[in-house]
Amino acid sequence: MIMKRLLLLIASLPFLFASCVDEDETLGMDLIDEEDKFNVGTYSDISMDAKFFREDSLATANYQYNALGEYYDDKFGKVSSSIYSQICLSMPSAAFNSYETIDSIVLSLSYAGGFSEDTLKNGKEMRLNIYEVSEEIDSTKKYSFDDVAIVSQPIFSENVLIDYNSDVILGSDTLDPQLRVNLTGAFFEKIRNFSGENSSFVEQFKGLKFSLKKNDRNGAMAYIDMTSKATCITVYYKQGGKNLKYLILFPQNGRRFMHYDYDFSGSDIAQLNIQDTLSGNDLIYLGNLGISMAKINIEDFRQEWKDLINGGQTNNDVAINSALLEFPVNDASEINNPNFTSRILCYRQYISGNDTSLVLIHDAQSSGDALYGGTYDNKTKSYKMRITMHLANYLNGNISDPNIYLIPDARRSTATRIILNGPNHLTKPASIKITYSKN
């Protein structure tokens, strides 16, 4: 009975103290008789090898929030994100050519925030280009490397003010932050002359491509809510003496994706232009929008663990109470900048037949956000992720792949980035702290 109570106590310790930054995993051991105690120890001298690399197969189709823009800094280089999307009628049919007059056709894109070096307090002028798509956006177009043919002449190409922090005032109306532009010229005439069913409209108007180009050194990214009611094309017209409007929509479940481009020239990670993978043993660069993710290899630790617990032999009486993966932030002075990633998630490789994919480690799936962590710890100026279940499964052979993949949260819809210290950093290296119990 005493032994069962002891095992229950030890198993519950990580959950009892998950909210503490500096856990004492041996807390409570003084309440147990000496003859029934396990040997409790900690171990943090773990061999790791870190690399980071671009995500070359990032699916971007039909996400709610889409990044639109172009941004450069000296550390991560330049990344740009364009949006390709179908458009469709809001009703089964339309007869624009029967309207008495069409006053204007207005495109509006609803902001959900953004990214820049100064948080865009006063807005930023950028070049907005809108093109008609000249081929069908089929269902295979879903990755960030995909492209679709476009008409070379844009239907809109002007400098616009990107301001995702300010409401829009239209007469007596106050609208949520959004980008609004008038569409004129040939596209205006094409809309005005249309009459038919939605199927005919989709065939004639195959879609649009949006891009924002920087006019200064840094540029910015705007986050667009493609499912917002304010993201649409509005046809303002007169009929029977009344002012009316008709909405052309970006379908929520239609064919839409983001395309990313990169240029790392002149940046800290310039070698990513010519190499697939860079060492992260000193510094690990994690950038959203497919810039980079990291891989932490702990293959050597399996033998180290055997040597530690039983002179190289497997011992089933040893239990891992807690395993905490910690990455100090290289430049913690800027951590409050909203451009830093809010959370880092740990993934593992999952193999099913001939298919290989990345899935969240068990701790991130089943432990709950508070226990797993992954957010910035201001006291230690680091990101901490609990990997207790994952490490136990790896050591006992339930997981064969020795790699843990670090991926920033919201990597498709935000442009945040962070630089972490790697496992061989000279002053504050990354580490795994293990607390174990041995019979």
mmCIF file of N, CA, C and O in Angstrom, residues 55 58 60 63-69 71 79-81 112-116 220-224 258 260 262 286-292 338-343 407-418:
data_model
loop_
_atom_site.group_PDB
_atom_site.id
_atom_site.type_symbol
_atom_site.label_atom_id
_atom_site.label_comp_id
_atom_site.label_asym_id
_atom_site.label_seq_id
_atom_site.Cartn_x
_atom_site.Cartn_y
_atom_site.Cartn_z
ATOM 1 N N GLU A 55 10.687 25.503 -44.502
ATOM 2 C CA GLU A 55 9.565 24.588 -44.717
ATOM 3 C C GLU A 55 9.186 24.653 -46.191
ATOM 4 O O GLU A 55 8.661 25.666 -46.660
ATOM 5 N N LEU A 58 4.613 23.728 -47.116
ATOM 6 C CA LEU A 58 3.681 24.285 -46.151
ATOM 7 C C LEU A 58 2.329 24.521 -46.812
ATOM 8 O O LEU A 58 2.194 25.336 -47.718
ATOM 9 N N THR A 60 -1.188 26.068 -47.348
ATOM 10 C CA THR A 60 -1.721 27.395 -46.999
ATOM 11 C C THR A 60 -3.150 27.594 -47.500
ATOM 12 O O THR A 60 -3.653 28.713 -47.493
ATOM 13 N N TYR A 63 -7.140 29.014 -45.217
ATOM 14 C CA TYR A 63 -7.036 29.453 -43.828
ATOM 15 C C TYR A 63 -7.783 30.771 -43.662
ATOM 16 O O TYR A 63 -7.888 31.568 -44.594
ATOM 17 N N GLN A 64 -8.292 30.990 -42.446
ATOM 18 C CA GLN A 64 -9.067 32.205 -42.194
ATOM 19 C C GLN A 64 -8.207 33.450 -42.316
ATOM 20 O O GLN A 64 -8.597 34.413 -42.978
ATOM 21 N N TYR A 65 -7.045 33.436 -41.670
ATOM 22 C CA TYR A 65 -6.181 34.612 -41.668
ATOM 23 C C TYR A 65 -5.053 34.424 -42.668
ATOM 24 O O TYR A 65 -4.322 33.432 -42.611
ATOM 25 N N ASN A 66 -4.925 35.370 -43.569
ATOM 26 C CA ASN A 66 -3.911 35.319 -44.619
ATOM 27 C C ASN A 66 -2.956 36.496 -44.471
ATOM 28 O O ASN A 66 -3.389 37.637 -44.266
ATOM 29 N N ALA A 67 -1.659 36.213 -44.582
ATOM 30 C CA ALA A 67 -0.652 37.274 -44.546
ATOM 31 C C ALA A 67 -0.503 37.857 -45.949
ATOM 32 O O ALA A 67 -0.427 37.128 -46.938
ATOM 33 N N LEU A 68 -0.461 39.174 -46.028
ATOM 34 C CA LEU A 68 -0.308 39.869 -47.297
ATOM 35 C C LEU A 68 0.718 40.983 -47.114
ATOM 36 O O LEU A 68 0.514 41.894 -46.313
ATOM 37 N N GLY A 69 1.829 40.898 -47.852
ATOM 38 C CA GLY A 69 2.821 41.958 -47.740
ATOM 39 C C GLY A 69 4.224 41.496 -48.024
ATOM 40 O O GLY A 69 4.461 40.397 -48.547
ATOM 41 N N TYR A 71 8.297 41.958 -46.141
ATOM 42 C CA TYR A 71 9.022 42.469 -44.971
ATOM 43 C C TYR A 71 10.481 42.022 -45.040
ATOM 44 O O TYR A 71 10.778 40.888 -45.440
ATOM 45 N N VAL A 79 10.864 38.262 -46.818
ATOM 46 C CA VAL A 79 9.797 37.312 -47.086
ATOM 47 C C VAL A 79 8.611 38.094 -47.622
ATOM 48 O O VAL A 79 8.327 39.208 -47.184
ATOM 49 N N SER A 80 7.951 37.548 -48.613
ATOM 50 C CA SER A 80 6.741 38.174 -49.134
ATOM 51 C C SER A 80 5.645 37.127 -49.235
ATOM 52 O O SER A 80 5.909 35.945 -49.452
ATOM 53 N N SER A 81 4.417 37.576 -49.066
ATOM 54 C CA SER A 81 3.263 36.678 -49.127
ATOM 55 C C SER A 81 2.192 37.294 -50.008
ATOM 56 O O SER A 81 1.776 38.433 -49.787
ATOM 57 N N ALA A 112 -6.873 41.874 -39.625
ATOM 58 C CA ALA A 112 -6.881 41.148 -38.349
ATOM 59 C C ALA A 112 -5.562 41.398 -37.620
ATOM 60 O O ALA A 112 -5.118 40.563 -36.839
ATOM 61 N N GLY A 113 -4.928 42.539 -37.898
ATOM 62 C CA GLY A 113 -3.639 42.854 -37.302
ATOM 63 C C GLY A 113 -2.569 42.937 -38.360
ATOM 64 O O GLY A 113 -2.851 43.016 -39.558
ATOM 65 N N GLY A 114 -1.312 42.905 -37.912
ATOM 66 C CA GLY A 114 -0.214 42.985 -38.857
ATOM 67 C C GLY A 114 1.132 42.926 -38.178
ATOM 68 O O GLY A 114 1.238 42.660 -36.981
ATOM 69 N N PHE A 115 2.163 43.206 -38.944
ATOM 70 C CA PHE A 115 3.544 43.000 -38.512
ATOM 71 C C PHE A 115 4.429 44.032 -39.171
ATOM 72 O O PHE A 115 4.390 44.210 -40.394
ATOM 73 N N SER A 116 5.207 44.758 -38.383
ATOM 74 C CA SER A 116 6.191 45.681 -38.932
ATOM 75 C C SER A 116 7.231 45.973 -37.861
ATOM 76 O O SER A 116 7.097 45.548 -36.712
ATOM 77 N N ALA A 220 6.067 45.794 -44.508
ATOM 78 C CA ALA A 220 5.138 45.340 -43.472
ATOM 79 C C ALA A 220 4.324 44.171 -43.995
ATOM 80 O O ALA A 220 4.278 43.900 -45.202
ATOM 81 N N MET A 221 3.694 43.475 -43.056
ATOM 82 C CA MET A 221 2.739 42.413 -43.367
ATOM 83 C C MET A 221 1.381 42.792 -42.786
ATOM 84 O O MET A 221 1.291 43.205 -41.622
ATOM 85 N N ALA A 222 0.335 42.670 -43.589
ATOM 86 C CA ALA A 222 -1.030 42.857 -43.115
ATOM 87 C C ALA A 222 -1.685 41.491 -43.004
ATOM 88 O O ALA A 222 -1.541 40.657 -43.899
ATOM 89 N N TYR A 223 -2.376 41.258 -41.894
ATOM 90 C CA TYR A 223 -3.099 40.004 -41.709
ATOM 91 C C TYR A 223 -4.553 40.241 -42.122
ATOM 92 O O TYR A 223 -5.253 41.073 -41.543
ATOM 93 N N ILE A 224 -5.022 39.496 -43.126
ATOM 94 C CA ILE A 224 -6.349 39.684 -43.702
ATOM 95 C C ILE A 224 -7.271 38.554 -43.244
ATOM 96 O O ILE A 224 -6.925 37.380 -43.365
ATOM 97 N N MET A 258 -2.062 30.999 -50.058
ATOM 98 C CA MET A 258 -0.998 32.002 -49.995
ATOM 99 C C MET A 258 0.253 31.461 -50.677
ATOM 100 O O MET A 258 0.578 30.282 -50.542
ATOM 101 N N TYR A 260 4.410 32.155 -50.863
ATOM 102 C CA TYR A 260 5.515 32.831 -50.180
ATOM 103 C C TYR A 260 6.751 32.863 -51.071
ATOM 104 O O TYR A 260 7.051 31.889 -51.777
ATOM 105 N N TYR A 262 11.087 34.179 -50.836
ATOM 106 C CA TYR A 262 12.139 34.498 -49.876
ATOM 107 C C TYR A 262 13.382 35.013 -50.600
ATOM 108 O O TYR A 262 13.669 34.625 -51.733
ATOM 109 N N LEU A 286 14.042 30.872 -35.878
ATOM 110 C CA LEU A 286 12.694 30.378 -36.152
ATOM 111 C C LEU A 286 11.869 31.513 -36.740
ATOM 112 O O LEU A 286 11.646 32.537 -36.087
ATOM 113 N N GLY A 287 11.438 31.361 -37.983
ATOM 114 C CA GLY A 287 10.657 32.403 -38.637
ATOM 115 C C GLY A 287 9.396 31.839 -39.255
ATOM 116 O O GLY A 287 9.429 30.804 -39.932
ATOM 117 N N ASN A 288 8.272 32.518 -39.034
ATOM 118 C CA ASN A 288 7.002 32.081 -39.608
ATOM 119 C C ASN A 288 6.952 32.332 -41.110
ATOM 120 O O ASN A 288 7.881 32.843 -41.703
ATOM 121 N N LEU A 289 5.822 31.969 -41.707
ATOM 122 C CA LEU A 289 5.608 32.034 -43.156
ATOM 123 C C LEU A 289 6.615 31.150 -43.876
ATOM 124 O O LEU A 289 7.067 31.466 -44.981
ATOM 125 N N GLY A 290 6.958 30.038 -43.254
ATOM 126 C CA GLY A 290 7.824 29.058 -43.896
ATOM 127 C C GLY A 290 9.287 29.410 -43.921
ATOM 128 O O GLY A 290 10.073 28.703 -44.562
ATOM 129 N N ILE A 291 9.713 30.503 -43.252
ATOM 130 C CA ILE A 291 11.133 30.870 -43.277
ATOM 131 C C ILE A 291 11.983 29.748 -42.721
ATOM 132 O O ILE A 291 12.936 29.282 -43.353
ATOM 133 N N SER A 292 11.663 29.286 -41.507
ATOM 134 C CA SER A 292 12.490 28.220 -40.925
ATOM 135 C C SER A 292 11.799 27.556 -39.750
ATOM 136 O O SER A 292 11.011 28.171 -39.031
ATOM 137 N N PRO A 338 5.883 42.907 -30.329
ATOM 138 C CA PRO A 338 4.852 41.965 -30.790
ATOM 139 C C PRO A 338 5.285 41.112 -31.969
ATOM 140 O O PRO A 338 4.586 40.185 -32.348
ATOM 141 N N ASN A 339 6.440 41.417 -32.566
ATOM 142 C CA ASN A 339 6.930 40.603 -33.677
ATOM 143 C C ASN A 339 7.503 39.272 -33.226
ATOM 144 O O ASN A 339 7.771 38.395 -34.034
ATOM 145 N N PHE A 340 7.751 39.120 -31.914
ATOM 146 C CA PHE A 340 8.263 37.851 -31.418
ATOM 147 C C PHE A 340 7.119 36.841 -31.312
ATOM 148 O O PHE A 340 5.991 37.183 -30.952
ATOM 149 N N THR A 341 7.442 35.592 -31.597
ATOM 150 C CA THR A 341 6.409 34.558 -31.576
ATOM 151 C C THR A 341 5.881 34.348 -30.166
ATOM 152 O O THR A 341 6.624 34.394 -29.189
ATOM 153 N N SER A 342 4.576 34.135 -30.064
ATOM 154 C CA SER A 342 3.950 33.998 -28.754
ATOM 155 C C SER A 342 4.146 32.609 -28.167
ATOM 156 O O SER A 342 4.123 32.444 -26.944
ATOM 157 N N ARG A 343 4.381 31.614 -29.020
ATOM 158 C CA ARG A 343 4.451 30.239 -28.516
ATOM 159 C C ARG A 343 5.236 29.369 -29.490
ATOM 160 O O ARG A 343 5.177 29.566 -30.704
ATOM 161 N N ILE A 407 8.478 24.478 -33.986
ATOM 162 C CA ILE A 407 7.757 25.273 -34.973
ATOM 163 C C ILE A 407 6.996 26.374 -34.248
ATOM 164 O O ILE A 407 6.248 26.092 -33.309
ATOM 165 N N PRO A 408 7.168 27.640 -34.651
ATOM 166 C CA PRO A 408 6.402 28.722 -34.024
ATOM 167 C C PRO A 408 4.911 28.561 -34.308
ATOM 168 O O PRO A 408 4.509 28.087 -35.373
ATOM 169 N N ASP A 409 4.094 28.962 -33.342
ATOM 170 C CA ASP A 409 2.648 28.897 -33.513
ATOM 171 C C ASP A 409 2.186 29.893 -34.571
ATOM 172 O O ASP A 409 2.857 30.880 -34.849
ATOM 173 N N ALA A 410 1.026 29.607 -35.170
ATOM 174 C CA ALA A 410 0.417 30.484 -36.192
ATOM 175 C C ALA A 410 1.394 30.785 -37.315
ATOM 176 O O ALA A 410 1.485 31.921 -37.797
ATOM 177 N N ARG A 411 2.109 29.766 -37.775
ATOM 178 C CA ARG A 411 3.196 30.012 -38.726
ATOM 179 C C ARG A 411 2.708 30.330 -40.127
ATOM 180 O O ARG A 411 3.489 30.804 -40.960
ATOM 181 N N ARG A 412 1.441 30.074 -40.448
ATOM 182 C CA ARG A 412 0.917 30.397 -41.773
ATOM 183 C C ARG A 412 0.290 31.789 -41.831
ATOM 184 O O ARG A 412 0.185 32.372 -42.899
ATOM 185 N N SER A 413 -0.172 32.285 -40.709
ATOM 186 C CA SER A 413 -0.977 33.497 -40.718
ATOM 187 C C SER A 413 -0.312 34.689 -40.052
ATOM 188 O O SER A 413 -0.875 35.783 -40.054
ATOM 189 N N THR A 414 0.875 34.509 -39.464
ATOM 190 C CA THR A 414 1.612 35.632 -38.881
ATOM 191 C C THR A 414 3.058 35.577 -39.352
ATOM 192 O O THR A 414 3.543 34.528 -39.780
ATOM 193 N N ALA A 415 3.735 36.718 -39.227
ATOM 194 C CA ALA A 415 5.123 36.812 -39.685
ATOM 195 C C ALA A 415 6.099 36.909 -38.523
ATOM 196 O O ALA A 415 7.216 37.395 -38.690
ATOM 197 N N THR A 416 5.723 36.453 -37.344
ATOM 198 C CA THR A 416 6.585 36.563 -36.175
ATOM 199 C C THR A 416 7.827 35.691 -36.325
ATOM 200 O O THR A 416 7.851 34.736 -37.098
ATOM 201 N N ARG A 417 8.859 36.030 -35.552
ATOM 202 C CA ARG A 417 10.118 35.290 -35.600
ATOM 203 C C ARG A 417 10.837 35.427 -34.273
ATOM 204 O O ARG A 417 10.564 36.347 -33.493
ATOM 205 N N ILE A 418 11.778 34.526 -34.006
ATOM 206 C CA ILE A 418 12.540 34.537 -32.753
ATOM 207 C C ILE A 418 13.889 33.869 -32.992
ATOM 208 O O ILE A 418 14.010 32.979 -33.845
#
